[in-house]
PDB file of C-alpha atoms in Angstrom:
ATOM      1  CA  MET A 214      71.580 131.150  30.973  1.00 53.00           C
ATOM      2  CA  GLN A 215      73.769 132.787  33.620  1.00 55.00           C
ATOM      3  CA  ARG A 216      75.583 134.816  30.947  1.00 65.00           C
ATOM      4  CA  GLN A 217      72.289 135.904  29.430  1.00 58.00           C
ATOM      5  CA  LEU A 218      71.000 137.036  32.813  1.00 56.00           C
ATOM      6  CA  LEU A 219      74.244 138.903  33.441  1.00 59.00           C
ATOM      7  CA  LYS A 220      73.898 140.747  30.118  1.00 63.00           C
ATOM      8  CA  ILE A 221      70.322 141.693  31.000  1.00 58.00           C
ATOM      9  CA  LEU A 222      71.395 142.948  34.411  1.00 58.00           C
ATOM     10  CA  GLN A 223      74.266 144.958  32.955  1.00 63.00           C
ATOM     11  CA  TYR A 224      71.894 146.533  30.441  1.00 61.00           C
ATOM     12  CA  LEU A 225      69.402 147.385  33.183  1.00 58.00           C
ATOM     13  CA  LYS A 226      72.159 148.915  35.281  1.00 58.00           C
ATOM     14  CA  SER A 227      73.312 151.072  32.410  1.00 63.00           C
ATOM     15  CA  PHE A 228      69.762 152.070  31.499  1.00 57.00           C
ATOM     16  CA  LEU A 229      68.729 152.883  35.053  1.00 52.00           C
ATOM     17  CA  ALA A 230      71.941 154.804  35.725  1.00 57.00           C
ATOM     18  CA  ARG A 231      71.017 157.127  32.871  1.00 56.00           C
ATOM     19  CA  ILE A 232      67.410 157.736  33.848  1.00 50.00           C
ATOM     20  CA  LEU A 233      67.565 157.676  37.636  1.00 49.00           C
ATOM     21  CA  LYS A 234      69.224 160.410  39.625  1.00 51.00           C
ATOM     22  CA  ARG A 235      69.476 158.315  42.760  1.00 50.00           C
ATOM     23  CA  TYR A 236      70.375 154.930  41.377  1.00 46.00           C
ATOM     24  CA  ASP A 237      70.065 151.808  43.492  1.00 50.00           C
ATOM     25  CA  GLY A 238      72.504 149.147  42.253  1.00 52.00           C
ATOM     26  CA  ASN A 239      70.228 146.368  43.494  1.00 54.00           C
ATOM     27  CA  LEU A 240      67.264 147.569  41.448  1.00 58.00           C
ATOM     28  CA  PRO A 241      68.045 145.402  38.367  1.00 57.00           C
ATOM     29  CA  TYR A 242      68.007 142.304  40.570  1.00 56.00           C
ATOM     30  CA  ILE A 243      64.670 143.319  42.036  1.00 64.00           C
ATOM     31  CA  ILE A 244      63.239 143.935  38.557  1.00 64.00           C
ATOM     32  CA  THR A 245      64.523 140.585  37.310  1.00 59.00           C
ATOM     33  CA  SER A 246      62.988 138.817  40.311  1.00 64.00           C
ATOM     34  CA  VAL A 247      59.670 140.545  39.682  1.00 69.00           C
ATOM     35  CA  ILE A 248      59.798 139.429  36.037  1.00 71.00           C
ATOM     36  CA  ALA A 249      60.356 135.844  37.178  1.00 68.00           C
ATOM     37  CA  VAL A 250      57.337 136.049  39.465  1.00 72.00           C
ATOM     38  CA  ILE A 251      55.232 137.491  36.640  1.00 75.00           C
ATOM     39  CA  ILE A 252      56.251 134.595  34.383  1.00 74.00           C
ATOM     40  CA  VAL A 253      55.163 132.074  37.023  1.00 74.00           C
ATOM     41  CA  ILE A 254      51.851 133.846  37.640  1.00 76.00           C
ATOM     42  CA  PHE A 255      51.204 134.022  33.899  1.00 77.00           C
ATOM     43  CA  GLY A 256      52.085 130.352  33.565  1.00 76.00           C
ATOM     44  CA  ILE A 257      49.630 129.434  36.313  1.00 76.00           C
ATOM     45  CA  LYS A 258      46.945 131.517  34.591  1.00 78.00           C
ATOM     46  CA  VAL A 259      47.533 129.658  31.320  1.00 77.00           C
ATOM     47  CA  PHE A 260      47.489 126.389  33.232  1.00 79.00           C
ATOM     48  CA  LEU A 261      44.110 127.186  34.788  1.00 78.00           C
ATOM     49  CA  GLU A 262      42.684 128.244  31.436  1.00 79.00           C
ATOM     50  CA  LEU A 263      43.849 124.915  30.032  1.00 78.00           C
ATOM     51  CA  THR A 264      42.093 123.245  32.941  1.00 80.00           C
ATOM     52  CA  ASP A 265      38.797 124.880  31.963  1.00 81.00           C
ATOM     53  CA  ALA A 266      39.284 123.651  28.396  1.00 78.00           C
ATOM     54  CA  LEU A 267      39.497 120.070  29.665  1.00 74.00           C
ATOM     55  CA  LYS A 268      35.714 120.053  29.904  1.00 79.00           C
ATOM     56  CA  THR A 269      35.375 120.451  26.149  1.00 84.00           C
ATOM     57  CA  THR A 270      34.322 117.572  23.944  1.00 85.00           C
ATOM     58  CA  TYR A 271      37.511 117.823  21.924  1.00 85.00           C
ATOM     59  CA  LEU A 272      39.804 117.189  24.904  1.00 84.00           C
ATOM     60  CA  LYS A 273      37.526 114.488  26.271  1.00 86.00           C
ATOM     61  CA  ASN A 274      37.824 112.684  22.945  1.00 89.00           C
ATOM     62  CA  PHE A 275      41.579 113.276  22.994  1.00 88.00           C
ATOM     63  CA  ASP A 276      41.855 111.714  26.451  1.00 90.00           C
ATOM     64  CA  THR A 277      39.800 108.710  25.406  1.00 90.00           C
ATOM     65  CA  GLN A 278      41.662 108.078  22.161  1.00 91.00           C
ATOM     66  CA  VAL A 279      45.141 108.404  23.670  1.00 92.00           C
ATOM     67  CA  SER A 280      44.243 106.304  26.714  1.00 91.00           C
ATOM     68  CA  ASP A 281      42.758 103.532  24.564  1.00 90.00           C
ATOM     69  CA  TYR A 282      45.845 103.552  22.337  1.00 91.00           C
ATOM     70  CA  VAL A 283      48.367 103.394  25.190  1.00 91.00           C
ATOM     71  CA  GLN A 284      46.428 100.803  27.179  1.00 90.00           C
ATOM     72  CA  GLY A 285      46.092  98.697  24.040  1.00 88.00           C
ATOM     73  CA  PHE A 286      49.771  97.780  24.480  1.00 88.00           C
ATOM     74  CA  ARG A 287      49.278  96.246  27.922  1.00 90.00           C
ATOM     75  CA  SER A 288      51.392  93.146  28.503  1.00 90.00           C
ATOM     76  CA  ASP A 289      53.191  91.571  31.443  1.00 91.00           C
ATOM     77  CA  PRO A 290      56.660  92.972  30.557  1.00 93.00           C
ATOM     78  CA  LEU A 291      55.320  96.507  29.961  1.00 93.00           C
ATOM     79  CA  THR A 292      53.240  96.393  33.123  1.00 93.00           C
ATOM     80  CA  THR A 293      56.353  95.438  35.097  1.00 93.00           C
ATOM     81  CA  TYR A 294      58.368  98.265  33.504  1.00 93.00           C
ATOM     82  CA  PHE A 295      55.735 100.977  33.945  1.00 93.00           C
ATOM     83  CA  THR A 296      55.023  99.890  37.511  1.00 92.00           C
ATOM     84  CA  PHE A 297      58.739 100.233  38.246  1.00 92.00           C
ATOM     85  CA  VAL A 298      59.091 103.706  36.715  1.00 92.00           C
ATOM     86  CA  THR A 299      55.884 104.931  38.321  1.00 92.00           C
ATOM     87  CA  ASP A 300      57.370 103.869  41.672  1.00 88.00           C
ATOM     88  CA  LEU A 301      60.412 106.034  40.874  1.00 85.00           C
ATOM     89  CA  GLY A 302      57.991 108.933  40.619  1.00 86.00           C
ATOM     90  CA  ASP A 303      56.462 108.167  44.014  1.00 85.00           C
ATOM     91  CA  VAL A 304      57.553 109.025  47.573  1.00 83.00           C
ATOM     92  CA  THR A 305      59.779 105.983  48.059  1.00 85.00           C
ATOM     93  CA  GLY A 306      61.452 106.504  44.706  1.00 87.00           C
ATOM     94  CA  TYR A 307      62.273 110.135  45.433  1.00 87.00           C
ATOM     95  CA  ILE A 308      63.648 109.287  48.865  1.00 88.00           C
ATOM     96  CA  ILE A 309      66.027 106.778  47.273  1.00 89.00           C
ATOM     97  CA  VAL A 310      67.062 109.028  44.363  1.00 88.00           C
ATOM     98  CA  PHE A 311      67.374 112.091  46.598  1.00 87.00           C
ATOM     99  CA  SER A 312      69.551 110.153  49.049  1.00 88.00           C
ATOM    100  CA  ILE A 313      71.830 108.977  46.236  1.00 88.00           C
ATOM    101  CA  CYS A 314      72.098 112.532  44.884  1.00 86.00           C
ATOM    102  CA  THR A 315      72.878 113.832  48.370  1.00 87.00           C
ATOM    103  CA  ILE A 316      75.754 111.381  48.764  1.00 87.00           C
ATOM    104  CA  LEU A 317      77.152 112.138  45.294  1.00 84.00           C
ATOM    105  CA  PHE A 318      76.838 115.910  45.649  1.00 82.00           C
ATOM    106  CA  TYR A 319      78.548 115.902  49.032  1.00 78.00           C
ATOM    107  CA  PHE A 320      81.415 113.492  48.331  1.00 79.00           C
ATOM    108  CA  VAL A 321      82.004 114.365  44.653  1.00 76.00           C
ATOM    109  CA  PHE A 322      81.181 118.067  44.448  1.00 73.00           C
ATOM    110  CA  LYS A 323      81.709 118.909  48.129  1.00 74.00           C
ATOM    111  CA  SER A 324      78.605 121.073  48.213  1.00 74.00           C
ATOM    112  CA  TRP A 325      75.185 121.015  49.855  1.00 80.00           C
ATOM    113  CA  LYS A 326      73.927 123.690  47.455  1.00 82.00           C
ATOM    114  CA  TYR A 327      72.667 121.230  44.848  1.00 83.00           C
ATOM    115  CA  VAL A 328      70.950 119.164  47.530  1.00 86.00           C
ATOM    116  CA  ALA A 329      69.129 122.256  48.794  1.00 87.00           C
ATOM    117  CA  GLN A 330      68.102 123.220  45.261  1.00 86.00           C
ATOM    118  CA  LEU A 331      66.687 119.769  44.492  1.00 86.00           C
ATOM    119  CA  GLY A 332      64.900 119.697  47.823  1.00 87.00           C
ATOM    120  CA  LEU A 333      63.395 123.138  47.280  1.00 89.00           C
ATOM    121  CA  VAL A 334      62.010 122.446  43.805  1.00 89.00           C
ATOM    122  CA  MET A 335      60.547 119.134  45.000  1.00 88.00           C
ATOM    123  CA  ILE A 336      58.823 120.774  47.968  1.00 89.00           C
ATOM    124  CA  LEU A 337      57.437 123.561  45.776  1.00 89.00           C
ATOM    125  CA  ALA A 338      56.128 121.129  43.161  1.00 90.00           C
ATOM    126  CA  LEU A 339      54.616 118.776  45.751  1.00 89.00           C
ATOM    127  CA  SER A 340      52.891 121.464  47.803  1.00 90.00           C
ATOM    128  CA  SER A 341      51.476 123.264  44.756  1.00 89.00           C
ATOM    129  CA  ASN A 342      50.298 119.954  43.266  1.00 90.00           C
ATOM    130  CA  ILE A 343      48.345 119.133  46.415  1.00 89.00           C
ATOM    131  CA  LEU A 344      46.747 122.582  46.332  1.00 89.00           C
ATOM    132  CA  LEU A 345      45.867 122.390  42.626  1.00 87.00           C
ATOM    133  CA  LYS A 346      44.324 118.942  42.999  1.00 88.00           C
ATOM    134  CA  GLN A 347      42.033 120.202  45.757  1.00 87.00           C
ATOM    135  CA  VAL A 348      41.032 123.321  43.841  1.00 84.00           C
ATOM    136  CA  ILE A 349      40.380 121.584  40.498  1.00 84.00           C
ATOM    137  CA  ASN A 350      38.892 118.439  42.073  1.00 83.00           C
ATOM    138  CA  ARG A 351      38.962 116.146  39.029  1.00 83.00           C
ATOM    139  CA  ALA A 352      38.104 112.486  39.553  1.00 82.00           C
ATOM    140  CA  ARG A 353      40.323 109.649  38.333  1.00 85.00           C
ATOM    141  CA  PRO A 354      39.503 107.734  35.119  1.00 85.00           C
ATOM    142  CA  SER A 355      36.845 105.067  35.575  1.00 81.00           C
ATOM    143  CA  VAL A 356      38.868 102.380  33.746  1.00 80.00           C
ATOM    144  CA  GLU A 357      40.693  99.558  35.523  1.00 78.00           C
ATOM    145  CA  HIS A 358      43.546 100.786  37.742  1.00 83.00           C
ATOM    146  CA  LEU A 359      46.618  98.565  37.780  1.00 84.00           C
ATOM    147  CA  VAL A 360      48.008 100.353  40.855  1.00 84.00           C
ATOM    148  CA  THR A 361      46.361 101.786  43.967  1.00 80.00           C
ATOM    149  CA  VAL A 362      45.651 105.541  44.037  1.00 81.00           C
ATOM    150  CA  LYS A 363      43.992 107.659  46.717  1.00 80.00           C
ATOM    151  CA  THR A 364      44.295 111.291  45.571  1.00 79.00           C
ATOM    152  CA  LEU A 365      42.534 113.327  42.892  1.00 83.00           C
ATOM    153  CA  SER A 366      43.510 113.271  39.235  1.00 80.00           C
ATOM    154  CA  TYR A 367      44.456 116.701  37.866  1.00 89.00           C
ATOM    155  CA  PRO A 368      47.249 117.633  37.515  1.00 87.00           C
ATOM    156  CA  SER A 369      49.247 114.432  37.728  1.00 89.00           C
ATOM    157  CA  GLY A 370      51.540 114.626  40.743  1.00 88.00           C
ATOM    158  CA  HIS A 371      53.871 112.055  39.195  1.00 90.00           C
ATOM    159  CA  ALA A 372      54.195 114.098  35.992  1.00 93.00           C
ATOM    160  CA  MET A 373      54.516 117.438  37.767  1.00 93.00           C
ATOM    161  CA  ILE A 374      57.080 116.417  40.371  1.00 92.00           C
ATOM    162  CA  SER A 375      59.111 114.285  37.950  1.00 92.00           C
ATOM    163  CA  MET A 376      59.357 117.236  35.560  1.00 93.00           C
ATOM    164  CA  ALA A 377      60.374 119.556  38.404  1.00 92.00           C
ATOM    165  CA  PHE A 378      62.771 117.200  40.196  1.00 92.00           C
ATOM    166  CA  TYR A 379      64.396 115.343  37.302  1.00 93.00           C
ATOM    167  CA  GLY A 380      64.136 118.459  35.116  1.00 92.00           C
ATOM    168  CA  LEU A 381      66.234 120.447  37.578  1.00 91.00           C
ATOM    169  CA  LEU A 382      68.582 117.478  37.867  1.00 90.00           C
ATOM    170  CA  ILE A 383      69.067 117.660  34.090  1.00 91.00           C
ATOM    171  CA  TYR A 384      70.001 121.333  34.441  1.00 86.00           C
ATOM    172  CA  LEU A 385      72.463 120.576  37.249  1.00 86.00           C
ATOM    173  CA  VAL A 386      74.087 117.735  35.309  1.00 86.00           C
ATOM    174  CA  ALA A 387      74.540 120.090  32.358  1.00 83.00           C
ATOM    175  CA  GLN A 388      76.507 122.440  34.657  1.00 79.00           C
ATOM    176  CA  PHE A 389      78.792 119.765  36.093  1.00 80.00           C
ATOM    177  CA  ASN A 390      82.407 119.458  34.969  1.00 77.00           C
ATOM    178  CA  MET A 391      82.341 116.009  33.379  1.00 79.00           C
ATOM    179  CA  SER A 392      82.744 114.316  30.017  1.00 82.00           C
ATOM    180  CA  LYS A 393      80.173 115.359  27.404  1.00 84.00           C
ATOM    181  CA  ILE A 394      79.486 111.715  26.692  1.00 89.00           C
ATOM    182  CA  TYR A 395      78.466 111.140  30.311  1.00 86.00           C
ATOM    183  CA  LYS A 396      76.387 114.302  30.294  1.00 88.00           C
ATOM    184  CA  VAL A 397      74.501 113.275  27.161  1.00 90.00           C
ATOM    185  CA  LEU A 398      73.983 109.772  28.520  1.00 92.00           C
ATOM    186  CA  ILE A 399      72.685 110.899  31.920  1.00 91.00           C
ATOM    187  CA  ILE A 400      70.488 113.650  30.476  1.00 92.00           C
ATOM    188  CA  SER A 401      69.035 111.254  27.894  1.00 93.00           C
ATOM    189  CA  LEU A 402      68.224 108.712  30.604  1.00 93.00           C
ATOM    190  CA  LEU A 403      66.551 111.388  32.728  1.00 93.00           C
ATOM    191  CA  ILE A 404      64.448 112.591  29.787  1.00 94.00           C
ATOM    192  CA  VAL A 405      63.351 109.015  29.079  1.00 94.00           C
ATOM    193  CA  LEU A 406      62.546 108.591  32.774  1.00 93.00           C
ATOM    194  CA  ILE A 407      60.380 111.735  32.871  1.00 94.00           C
ATOM    195  CA  LEU A 408      58.451 110.688  29.770  1.00 94.00           C
ATOM    196  CA  SER A 409      58.153 107.100  31.005  1.00 94.00           C
ATOM    197  CA  ILE A 410      56.708 108.242  34.335  1.00 94.00           C
ATOM    198  CA  GLY A 411      54.109 110.304  32.493  1.00 93.00           C
ATOM    199  CA  VAL A 412      53.156 107.491  30.099  1.00 93.00           C
ATOM    200  CA  SER A 413      53.065 104.986  32.967  1.00 93.00           C
ATOM    201  CA  ARG A 414      50.207 106.841  34.626  1.00 93.00           C
ATOM    202  CA  ILE A 415      48.116 106.562  31.454  1.00 92.00           C
ATOM    203  CA  TYR A 416      49.135 102.946  30.877  1.00 92.00           C
ATOM    204  CA  LEU A 417      48.228 101.976  34.455  1.00 92.00           C
ATOM    205  CA  GLY A 418      44.826 103.642  34.039  1.00 89.00           C
ATOM    206  CA  VAL A 419      45.141 106.146  36.877  1.00 89.00           C
ATOM    207  CA  HIS A 420      45.372 109.364  34.834  1.00 91.00           C
ATOM    208  CA  TYR A 421      43.957 111.011  31.754  1.00 91.00           C
ATOM    209  CA  PRO A 422      46.533 112.170  29.171  1.00 92.00           C
ATOM    210  CA  SER A 423      45.482 115.766  29.893  1.00 91.00           C
ATOM    211  CA  ASP A 424      46.446 115.183  33.551  1.00 91.00           C
ATOM    212  CA  ILE A 425      49.957 114.348  32.381  1.00 93.00           C
ATOM    213  CA  VAL A 426      50.192 117.354  30.055  1.00 91.00           C
ATOM    214  CA  GLY A 427      48.989 119.671  32.810  1.00 91.00           C
ATOM    215  CA  GLY A 428      51.464 118.149  35.270  1.00 93.00           C
ATOM    216  CA  PHE A 429      54.368 118.533  32.874  1.00 93.00           C
ATOM    217  CA  ILE A 430      53.455 122.181  32.223  1.00 91.00           C
ATOM    218  CA  ALA A 431      53.183 123.009  35.921  1.00 92.00           C
ATOM    219  CA  GLY A 432      56.416 121.184  36.722  1.00 93.00           C
ATOM    220  CA  PHE A 433      58.259 122.964  33.935  1.00 89.00           C
ATOM    221  CA  ILE A 434      57.103 126.316  35.311  1.00 89.00           C
ATOM    222  CA  TRP A 435      58.772 125.488  38.616  1.00 91.00           C
ATOM    223  CA  VAL A 436      61.965 124.373  36.864  1.00 88.00           C
ATOM    224  CA  VAL A 437      62.243 127.635  34.913  1.00 82.00           C
ATOM    225  CA  PHE A 438      61.416 129.743  37.942  1.00 85.00           C
ATOM    226  CA  CYS A 439      63.934 128.006  40.198  1.00 87.00           C
ATOM    227  CA  ILE A 440      66.711 128.099  37.605  1.00 80.00           C
ATOM    228  CA  MET A 441      66.188 131.838  37.152  1.00 78.00           C
ATOM    229  CA  ILE A 442      66.239 132.480  40.887  1.00 80.00           C
ATOM    230  CA  PHE A 443      69.308 130.290  41.490  1.00 79.00           C
ATOM    231  CA  ASN A 444      71.224 132.081  38.729  1.00 71.00           C
ATOM    232  CA  LEU A 445      70.076 135.452  39.960  1.00 73.00           C
ATOM    233  CA  ILE A 446      71.335 134.715  43.471  1.00 75.00           C
ATOM    234  CA  LYS A 447      74.652 133.481  42.085  1.00 69.00           C
ATOM    235  CA  ILE A 448      75.108 136.603  39.976  1.00 63.00           C
ATOM    236  CA  PHE A 449      74.126 138.855  42.859  1.00 65.00           C
ATOM    237  CA  ARG A 450      76.751 137.280  45.115  1.00 65.00           C
ATOM    238  CA  SER A 451      79.550 137.242  42.561  1.00 56.00           C
ATOM    239  CA  ASP A 452      79.044 140.563  40.769  1.00 52.00           C
ATOM    240  CA  PRO A 453      81.558 143.015  42.334  1.00 47.00           C
ATOM    241  CA  ARG A 454      79.729 146.002  40.882  1.00 49.00           C
ATOM    242  CA  THR A 455      76.671 145.588  43.117  1.00 46.00           C
TER     243      THR A 455
END
């Protein structure tokens, strides 16, 4: 992605140098940042339109059918597993995982940059989730809850933050200098974890499937936005022609 951004910036530089008499070398970076903001705003607009569609009969039936299917598999072993993974998508879980990542990033990669990036995307996802829940104000499902919940339902905070946090972690792992086998293994485990956290909220009866889909979409928007900004900053600092 960094190479693709660099190509875009080089093209913009060349294009702007031809059409602008007084060319500002930082202009391509500004334009690229504006594009990133537009993508996020557009994504939020699509997300809100999807939220309005949740009131339709079709999506209500979808929620009911999927919930009944998932909860039909309830058993003691699955309840134990999904309770565990849902805890990994809660405050305590993130504190533990974030602490482990902090130790590894500092002692292995000798850098606080990755810690700051993970912290930023988590804060953005958490704060925006709280805001969206208050604005949309959707009640929880009326079925039996296997865990205690106190907040509103849509979008799922577990789904949104897990997609943002573990999604960015997947991107960081892909950039690390390590064996491909380890990369594939870690990334696969993180993907399974993200999906498991989402399914756990349906299984435990505390979310509609549409809550999970909306959370995943919103979380993915933050992942894409942050990756673009991080790469843009890196290119801006390292490009000697700016």
